[in-house]
CSV table of C-alpha atoms and ligand atoms in Angstrom, one decimal:
chain,number,residue,atom,x,y,z
A,1,MET,CA,6.5,-8.0,16.2
A,2,PRO,CA,5.7,-11.7,16.4
A,3,PRO,CA,7.8,-14.0,14.1
A,4,SER,CA,4.8,-14.8,11.9
A,5,SER,CA,4.7,-11.2,10.7
A,6,ILE,CA,8.1,-11.2,9.0
A,7,ALA,CA,6.5,-11.7,5.5
A,8,ALA,CA,5.2,-8.1,5.1
A,9,PRO,CA,8.4,-6.3,6.0
A,10,LEU,CA,10.5,-8.8,4.1
A,11,LEU,CA,8.4,-8.3,0.9
A,12,ALA,CA,8.6,-4.5,1.2
A,13,TRP,CA,12.4,-4.8,1.6
A,14,TYR,CA,12.5,-7.2,-1.4
A,15,ASP,CA,10.5,-4.8,-3.6
A,16,ALA,CA,13.1,-2.1,-2.9
A,17,HIS,CA,16.3,-4.1,-2.8
A,18,GLN,CA,15.9,-7.3,-4.8
A,19,ARG,CA,18.9,-8.5,-6.8
A,20,VAL,CA,18.5,-8.3,-10.5
A,21,LEU,CA,19.2,-11.8,-11.8
A,22,PRO,CA,18.6,-13.0,-15.4
A,23,TRP,CA,16.3,-15.9,-14.3
A,24,ARG,CA,14.1,-13.7,-12.1
A,25,ALA,CA,11.0,-11.7,-12.9
A,26,ARG,CA,11.4,-8.0,-12.0
A,27,HIS,CA,9.0,-6.5,-9.5
A,28,GLY,CA,5.9,-5.5,-11.4
A,29,THR,CA,6.8,-7.3,-14.6
A,30,ALA,CA,5.7,-10.7,-16.1
A,31,LYS,CA,6.2,-13.9,-14.1
A,32,ALA,CA,9.6,-15.7,-14.2
A,33,ASN,CA,10.2,-18.0,-17.2
A,34,PRO,CA,9.9,-21.5,-15.6
A,35,TYR,CA,12.6,-23.0,-17.8
A,36,TYR,CA,15.0,-20.2,-16.7
A,37,VAL,CA,14.1,-20.9,-13.1
A,38,LEU,CA,14.7,-24.7,-13.5
A,39,LEU,CA,18.0,-24.1,-15.2
A,40,SER,CA,19.2,-21.6,-12.6
A,41,GLU,CA,18.2,-23.9,-9.7
A,42,PHE,CA,20.2,-26.8,-11.2
A,43,MET,CA,23.2,-24.5,-11.6
A,44,LEU,CA,22.9,-23.0,-8.1
A,45,GLN,CA,23.0,-26.3,-6.4
A,46,GLN,CA,26.5,-26.1,-4.7
A,47,THR,CA,27.5,-23.1,-6.9
A,48,THR,CA,27.5,-19.4,-6.0
A,49,VAL,CA,25.3,-16.8,-7.8
A,50,ALA,CA,28.4,-15.0,-9.0
A,51,THR,CA,29.7,-18.1,-10.8
A,52,VAL,CA,26.3,-19.1,-12.2
A,53,LEU,CA,26.0,-15.6,-13.7
A,54,GLY,CA,28.9,-16.4,-16.0
A,55,TYR,CA,27.3,-19.6,-17.3
A,56,PHE,CA,23.6,-19.0,-17.4
A,57,PRO,CA,23.6,-16.6,-20.4
A,58,ARG,CA,25.7,-19.0,-22.5
A,59,PHE,CA,23.3,-21.8,-21.7
A,60,ILE,CA,20.3,-19.7,-22.7
A,61,GLU,CA,21.9,-18.7,-25.9
A,62,ARG,CA,22.8,-22.4,-26.8
A,63,PHE,CA,19.6,-24.0,-25.3
A,64,PRO,CA,16.9,-21.3,-25.4
A,65,ASP,CA,14.1,-23.5,-24.2
A,66,VAL,CA,13.6,-26.9,-22.7
A,67,ASN,CA,13.0,-28.5,-26.1
A,68,ALA,CA,16.3,-27.4,-27.4
A,69,LEU,CA,18.0,-28.7,-24.2
A,70,ALA,CA,16.3,-32.1,-24.4
A,71,ALA,CA,17.1,-32.4,-28.2
A,72,SER,CA,20.9,-31.7,-27.7
A,73,PRO,CA,23.4,-34.5,-27.1
A,74,LEU,CA,24.5,-34.9,-23.4
A,75,GLU,CA,28.0,-34.3,-24.6
A,76,ASP,CA,27.1,-30.7,-25.7
A,77,VAL,CA,25.5,-30.0,-22.2
A,78,LEU,CA,28.6,-31.3,-20.4
A,79,SER,CA,30.9,-29.2,-22.6
A,80,LEU,CA,29.1,-26.0,-21.7
A,81,TRP,CA,29.0,-27.1,-18.1
A,82,ALA,CA,32.7,-27.7,-17.9
A,83,GLY,CA,34.2,-25.8,-15.0
A,84,LEU,CA,31.0,-25.6,-12.9
A,85,GLY,CA,31.8,-28.9,-11.2
A,86,TYR,CA,29.4,-31.5,-9.7
A,87,TYR,CA,28.7,-32.9,-13.2
A,88,ALA,CA,25.9,-35.2,-12.0
A,89,ARG,CA,23.9,-32.0,-12.1
A,90,ALA,CA,24.4,-31.5,-15.8
A,91,ARG,CA,23.5,-35.1,-16.5
A,92,ASN,CA,20.4,-34.8,-14.4
A,93,LEU,CA,19.5,-31.5,-16.0
A,94,HIS,CA,19.6,-33.1,-19.4
A,95,LYS,CA,17.5,-36.1,-18.1
A,96,ALA,CA,15.0,-33.7,-16.5
A,97,ALA,CA,14.6,-31.8,-19.8
A,98,VAL,CA,14.0,-35.0,-21.7
A,99,ALA,CA,11.4,-36.0,-19.1
A,100,VAL,CA,9.6,-32.6,-19.4
A,101,VAL,CA,9.4,-33.0,-23.2
A,102,GLU,CA,8.3,-36.7,-23.0
A,103,HIS,CA,5.9,-36.6,-20.1
A,104,HIS,CA,4.8,-33.0,-19.8
A,105,HIS,CA,4.4,-31.8,-23.4
A,106,GLY,CA,7.5,-29.6,-23.0
A,107,ARG,CA,6.0,-27.6,-20.1
A,108,ILE,CA,7.8,-27.4,-16.8
A,109,PRO,CA,5.6,-29.1,-14.2
A,110,ASN,CA,3.9,-26.5,-12.1
A,111,THR,CA,3.6,-28.1,-8.6
A,112,GLU,CA,6.2,-29.1,-6.0
A,113,ALA,CA,4.9,-32.7,-6.1
A,114,LEU,CA,5.3,-33.1,-9.9
A,115,LEU,CA,8.6,-31.3,-9.9
A,116,ARG,CA,10.0,-33.8,-7.3
A,117,GLN,CA,9.5,-36.6,-9.9
A,118,LEU,CA,12.0,-35.1,-12.3
A,119,PRO,CA,15.6,-36.5,-12.3
A,120,GLY,CA,17.9,-34.5,-10.0
A,121,VAL,CA,15.1,-32.4,-8.4
A,122,GLY,CA,15.2,-32.8,-4.7
A,123,ALA,CA,13.1,-31.2,-2.0
A,124,TYR,CA,14.8,-27.9,-2.1
A,125,THR,CA,14.9,-27.5,-5.9
A,126,ALA,CA,11.3,-28.6,-6.3
A,127,ALA,CA,10.1,-26.1,-3.6
A,128,ALA,CA,12.3,-23.3,-5.2
A,129,ILE,CA,10.9,-23.8,-8.7
A,130,ALA,CA,7.3,-24.2,-7.5
A,131,ALA,CA,7.5,-21.0,-5.5
A,132,ILE,CA,9.6,-18.8,-7.8
A,133,ALA,CA,8.1,-19.9,-11.2
A,134,PHE,CA,4.5,-20.7,-10.1
A,135,ASP,CA,4.0,-18.8,-6.9
A,136,GLU,CA,3.1,-22.0,-5.0
A,137,ALA,CA,3.3,-21.5,-1.2
A,138,ALA,CA,6.2,-24.0,-0.9
A,139,THR,CA,8.7,-23.6,1.8
A,140,VAL,CA,12.2,-23.1,0.3
A,141,VAL,CA,15.1,-23.8,2.7
A,142,ASP,CA,18.7,-23.4,1.7
A,143,SER,CA,21.7,-22.6,3.9
A,144,ASN,CA,20.8,-18.9,3.8
A,145,VAL,CA,17.3,-19.6,5.1
A,146,GLU,CA,18.6,-22.0,7.7
A,147,ARG,CA,20.9,-19.3,9.0
A,148,VAL,CA,18.0,-16.7,9.2
A,149,MET,CA,15.7,-19.2,11.0
A,150,ALA,CA,18.4,-20.2,13.5
A,151,ARG,CA,18.9,-16.5,14.4
A,152,LEU,CA,15.3,-15.5,14.2
A,153,HIS,CA,14.4,-18.2,16.8
A,154,ASN,CA,17.8,-18.4,18.5
A,155,ILE,CA,18.2,-22.1,17.8
A,156,ASP,CA,21.6,-23.3,19.1
A,157,THR,CA,21.3,-27.0,18.1
A,158,PRO,CA,24.2,-27.5,15.7
A,159,LEU,CA,23.7,-28.2,12.0
A,160,PRO,CA,23.0,-30.6,10.4
A,161,THR,CA,21.0,-32.0,13.4
A,162,ALA,CA,18.9,-28.7,13.5
A,163,LYS,CA,17.9,-29.0,9.8
A,164,LYS,CA,14.5,-30.6,10.4
A,165,GLN,CA,13.6,-28.1,13.1
A,166,LEU,CA,14.7,-25.1,11.0
A,167,THR,CA,12.7,-26.4,8.0
A,168,GLN,CA,9.6,-26.7,10.3
A,169,LEU,CA,10.1,-23.2,11.6
A,170,ALA,CA,10.6,-21.8,8.1
A,171,ALA,CA,7.2,-23.4,7.1
A,172,THR,CA,5.4,-21.5,9.8
A,173,HIS,CA,6.4,-18.2,8.1
A,174,THR,CA,5.6,-19.1,4.5
A,175,PRO,CA,2.8,-16.7,3.4
A,176,GLN,CA,0.0,-17.4,1.0
A,177,ARG,CA,0.4,-14.0,-0.6
A,178,ARG,CA,3.4,-13.7,-3.0
A,179,PRO,CA,5.2,-16.8,-1.7
A,180,GLY,CA,7.6,-16.8,-4.7
A,181,CYS,CA,8.8,-13.3,-3.9
A,182,TYR,CA,8.9,-14.2,-0.2
A,183,ALA,CA,11.2,-17.2,-0.9
A,184,GLN,CA,13.6,-15.1,-2.9
A,185,ALA,CA,13.4,-12.3,-0.3
A,186,LEU,CA,14.4,-14.7,2.5
A,187,MET,CA,17.3,-16.1,0.4
A,188,ASP,CA,18.5,-12.5,-0.5
A,189,LEU,CA,18.3,-11.5,3.1
A,190,GLY,CA,20.5,-14.5,4.1
A,191,SER,CA,23.1,-13.8,1.4
A,192,ARG,CA,23.3,-10.0,1.8
A,193,VAL,CA,22.1,-9.0,5.3
A,194,CYS,CA,21.9,-12.0,7.6
A,195,VAL,CA,25.3,-13.1,6.4
A,196,SER,CA,27.4,-15.8,8.1
A,197,GLY,CA,29.8,-14.4,10.7
A,198,VAL,CA,28.7,-10.9,11.8
A,199,PRO,CA,25.2,-10.1,10.4
A,200,ARG,CA,24.3,-6.6,9.3
A,201,CYS,CA,21.4,-6.3,11.7
A,202,GLY,CA,21.4,-2.5,11.4
A,203,VAL,CA,19.8,-2.7,7.9
A,204,CYS,CA,17.7,-5.8,8.6
A,205,PRO,CA,13.9,-5.4,7.9
A,206,ILE,CA,13.0,-8.1,10.4
A,207,ILE,CA,15.2,-7.0,13.3
A,208,THR,CA,12.3,-6.4,15.7
A,209,SER,CA,11.3,-10.2,15.3
A,210,CYS,CA,14.8,-11.5,15.8
A,211,ALA,CA,15.5,-13.4,19.1
A,212,ALA,CA,19.3,-13.8,18.5
A,213,GLN,CA,19.7,-10.1,17.9
A,214,ALA,CA,17.9,-9.3,21.1
A,215,LEU,CA,20.0,-11.8,23.0
A,216,GLY,CA,23.3,-10.9,21.4
A,217,THR,CA,23.9,-14.4,20.0
A,218,ALA,CA,23.5,-13.8,16.3
A,219,ALA,CA,27.2,-13.9,15.3
A,220,THR,CA,27.5,-17.4,17.0
A,221,LEU,CA,24.6,-18.9,15.0
A,222,PRO,CA,23.9,-21.3,13.4
A,223,ARG,CA,26.2,-23.6,15.3
A,224,LYS,CA,27.9,-26.3,13.2
A,225,LYS,CA,29.4,-29.6,14.0
A,226,PRO,CA,33.2,-29.5,13.5
A,227,LYS,CA,34.2,-30.5,10.0
A,228,THR,CA,36.1,-33.7,9.4
A,229,LEU,CA,39.4,-33.1,7.5
A,230,ARG,CA,39.4,-33.6,3.7
A,231,PRO,CA,41.4,-36.8,2.9
A,232,THR,CA,44.0,-36.8,0.2
A,233,ARG,CA,43.8,-39.2,-2.8
A,234,HIS,CA,46.9,-39.9,-4.9
A,235,GLY,CA,47.0,-41.0,-8.6
A,236,THR,CA,49.0,-40.8,-11.8
A,237,ALA,CA,47.8,-39.4,-15.1
A,238,PHE,CA,49.4,-40.5,-18.4
A,239,VAL,CA,49.3,-37.7,-21.0
A,240,LEU,CA,50.0,-39.1,-24.4
A,241,PHE,CA,50.7,-36.7,-27.3
A,242,ARG,CA,50.7,-37.6,-31.0
A,243,ALA,CA,54.3,-37.0,-32.1
A,244,HIS,CA,53.6,-35.3,-35.5
A,245,ASP,CA,50.9,-32.8,-34.5
A,246,ASP,CA,50.7,-32.7,-30.6
A,247,ALA,CA,47.1,-34.0,-30.5
A,248,VAL,CA,46.3,-35.5,-27.1
A,249,TRP,CA,44.8,-38.9,-26.4
A,250,LEU,CA,41.6,-38.8,-24.3
A,251,ARG,CA,39.1,-41.4,-23.3
A,252,PRO,CA,35.4,-41.3,-22.1
A,253,ARG,CA,34.8,-41.9,-18.4
A,254,PRO,CA,32.0,-44.4,-17.5
A,255,ALA,CA,28.6,-42.9,-17.9
A,256,SER,CA,27.7,-43.1,-14.2
A,257,GLY,CA,29.7,-42.1,-11.1
A,258,MET,CA,32.0,-39.2,-10.5
A,259,LEU,CA,32.6,-37.0,-13.6
A,260,GLY,CA,30.5,-39.6,-15.5
A,261,GLY,CA,30.2,-39.2,-19.3
A,262,MET,CA,33.1,-36.7,-19.5
A,263,LEU,CA,36.5,-37.1,-21.1
A,264,GLU,CA,39.6,-37.8,-19.2
A,265,VAL,CA,43.3,-38.3,-19.5
A,266,PRO,CA,44.1,-42.1,-18.9
A,267,GLY,CA,45.4,-42.8,-15.5
A,268,THR,CA,45.4,-44.9,-12.3
A,269,PRO,CA,42.5,-44.9,-9.8
A,270,TRP,CA,42.9,-42.2,-7.1
A,271,LEU,CA,43.5,-43.9,-3.8
A,272,GLU,CA,44.0,-42.7,-0.2
A,273,HIS,CA,46.7,-45.2,0.7
A,274,ASP,CA,50.2,-45.4,-0.6
A,275,THR,CA,50.0,-46.1,-4.4
A,276,ALA,CA,53.5,-47.6,-4.7
A,277,ASP,CA,52.0,-51.1,-5.0
A,278,MET,CA,49.5,-50.1,-7.7
A,279,ALA,CA,51.7,-50.9,-10.8
A,280,PRO,CA,50.9,-47.6,-12.6
A,281,ALA,CA,52.2,-49.2,-15.9
A,282,ALA,CA,49.0,-51.3,-16.0
A,283,TYR,CA,47.0,-48.1,-16.4
A,284,MET,CA,49.1,-46.5,-19.2
A,285,PRO,CA,47.2,-46.1,-22.5
A,286,MET,CA,50.1,-48.0,-24.2
A,287,ALA,CA,53.3,-49.7,-23.0
A,288,ILE,CA,55.9,-47.1,-23.9
A,289,PRO,CA,58.2,-45.1,-21.6
A,290,PHE,CA,56.4,-42.2,-19.8
A,291,THR,CA,58.4,-39.4,-18.2
A,292,PRO,CA,57.1,-38.0,-14.9
A,293,LEU,CA,56.9,-34.2,-14.4
A,294,ASN,CA,58.5,-32.7,-11.3
A,295,LYS,CA,55.4,-31.3,-9.7
A,296,PRO,CA,52.0,-33.0,-9.2
A,297,VAL,CA,48.7,-31.4,-10.0
A,298,GLU,CA,46.5,-30.6,-7.0
A,299,HIS,CA,42.7,-30.2,-7.1
A,300,ILE,CA,40.2,-29.8,-4.4
A,301,PHE,CA,36.9,-31.8,-4.7
A,302,SER,CA,34.1,-31.5,-2.2
A,303,HIS,CA,35.1,-34.6,-0.3
A,304,PHE,CA,38.8,-35.0,-0.9
A,305,ARG,CA,41.9,-33.4,-2.3
A,306,ALA,CA,43.5,-35.0,-5.3
A,307,VAL,CA,47.3,-35.0,-5.9
A,308,ILE,CA,48.0,-36.3,-9.3
A,309,THR,CA,51.4,-37.2,-10.7
A,310,VAL,CA,51.6,-36.4,-14.4
A,311,SER,CA,53.6,-38.4,-16.8
A,312,THR,CA,53.9,-37.7,-20.5
A,313,ALA,CA,55.0,-39.5,-23.7
A,314,ARG,CA,54.9,-39.0,-27.4
A,315,THR,CA,54.0,-41.5,-30.2
A,316,ASP,CA,52.6,-41.8,-33.6
A,317,GLU,CA,51.1,-45.2,-32.9
A,318,ILE,CA,47.4,-45.7,-32.0
A,319,PRO,CA,46.8,-46.9,-28.4
A,320,PRO,CA,44.8,-50.1,-28.1
A,321,ASP,CA,42.4,-48.5,-25.5
A,322,ALA,CA,39.0,-46.9,-26.2
A,323,GLY,CA,39.7,-43.2,-26.8
A,324,ALA,CA,40.6,-40.8,-29.6
A,325,TRP,CA,43.1,-38.1,-30.5
A,326,TYR,CA,42.0,-34.5,-29.9
A,327,ALA,CA,43.7,-31.5,-31.4
A,328,LEU,CA,45.0,-29.3,-28.6
A,329,ASP,CA,43.1,-26.2,-29.9
A,330,THR,CA,39.8,-28.1,-29.3
A,331,VAL,CA,40.5,-28.7,-25.6
A,332,PRO,CA,38.7,-25.6,-24.4
A,333,THR,CA,35.4,-26.7,-26.0
A,334,LEU,CA,35.6,-30.4,-24.8
A,335,ALA,CA,33.6,-31.9,-21.9
A,336,LEU,CA,36.7,-32.0,-19.8
A,337,PRO,CA,36.5,-31.6,-16.0
A,338,THR,CA,38.6,-28.9,-14.5
A,339,VAL,CA,41.1,-31.3,-13.0
A,340,MET,CA,41.7,-32.8,-16.4
A,341,LYS,CA,42.2,-29.3,-17.9
A,342,LYS,CA,44.8,-28.6,-15.1
A,343,ILE,CA,46.6,-31.9,-16.0
A,344,LEU,CA,46.7,-31.0,-19.7
A,345,LYS,CA,47.8,-27.4,-19.0
A,346,ARG,CA,50.7,-28.7,-16.8
A,347,SER,CA,51.7,-31.2,-19.5
A,348,ILE,CA,51.7,-28.6,-22.3
A,349,ALA,CA,53.7,-26.1,-20.3
A,350,LEU,CA,56.0,-29.0,-19.1
B,401,SF4,S1,18.3,-9.0,13.0
B,401,SF4,FE1,20.4,-9.7,12.4
B,401,SF4,S2,20.5,-11.8,13.0
B,401,SF4,FE2,18.4,-11.3,13.1
B,401,SF4,S3,17.6,-11.9,11.1
B,401,SF4,FE3,18.2,-9.7,10.9
B,401,SF4,S4,20.3,-9.7,10.2
B,401,SF4,FE4,19.8,-11.8,10.9
């Protein structure tokens, strides 16, 4: 079977085995809701399907359509997003919803080119929405598709160098018929059959086209450049409780940059070098004695590991910094990044 004929067996396999996901149209039913597709694609950037399944229904309940999302304050979107990580996605999702309402009369743009103009929509996301929601013959390439292409064509150039070549190869397979289902079929195949490590070639619908399977190299592909080690950044967080009711002092982070627009516990910057010369007192919310806890909080971000020393104090005075007191029972509903929730949890448990 030549490689170009993978579409037919893949589509037949998809019709029989597709994953049922709340943002997908079922085989033989109406088309997918473009808003659901857009929302799911924002969430799926750097997050697994299993995790997104826990968040997607809550978003749909709170923001049932793009108008509701655009009309909501960013703060509400960030609160619901808390725990999903990569918060720039939530800010861009909100901006994209506003752009859809302001420039597209509340209808999700229906071509890859128009979708690319929305905030936070890169090449992959635009192609995925265009294909899945509007059946455009766009070539959708995520890490699953890269893996399938590397094996199908036995490409041993390491990633990320091979990305361009794998995208070009993927484009040669994109069919004109049912391109949306084909894109999802290929992604499903990569996540369930052509898995990383040892693939399940015995149940693969395109095994007769696969060069790596024939050559016995599948489990070694795709090759990857060795990872550089994650550096460690150190910092100190100052958790200030209001003495008479245990409310906690939180401040907003700057609107742009890492965890932008969310709330945080006041603290020092997080730095890779020794922080002994940083004069942590200069970063306290107010000049009163803070007591350090024994054990720091650790949190893994995509590009570094944070080790945060936590110090606590109690007062009934109002700190001079920008910020506000928040009752502890409201913490679960606040737009607080996971690392800040960990810091608060450690401080409350002491
Ligand atoms: S035959 Fe094996 S390696 Fe090739 S595409 Fe199928 S699962 Fe992947």
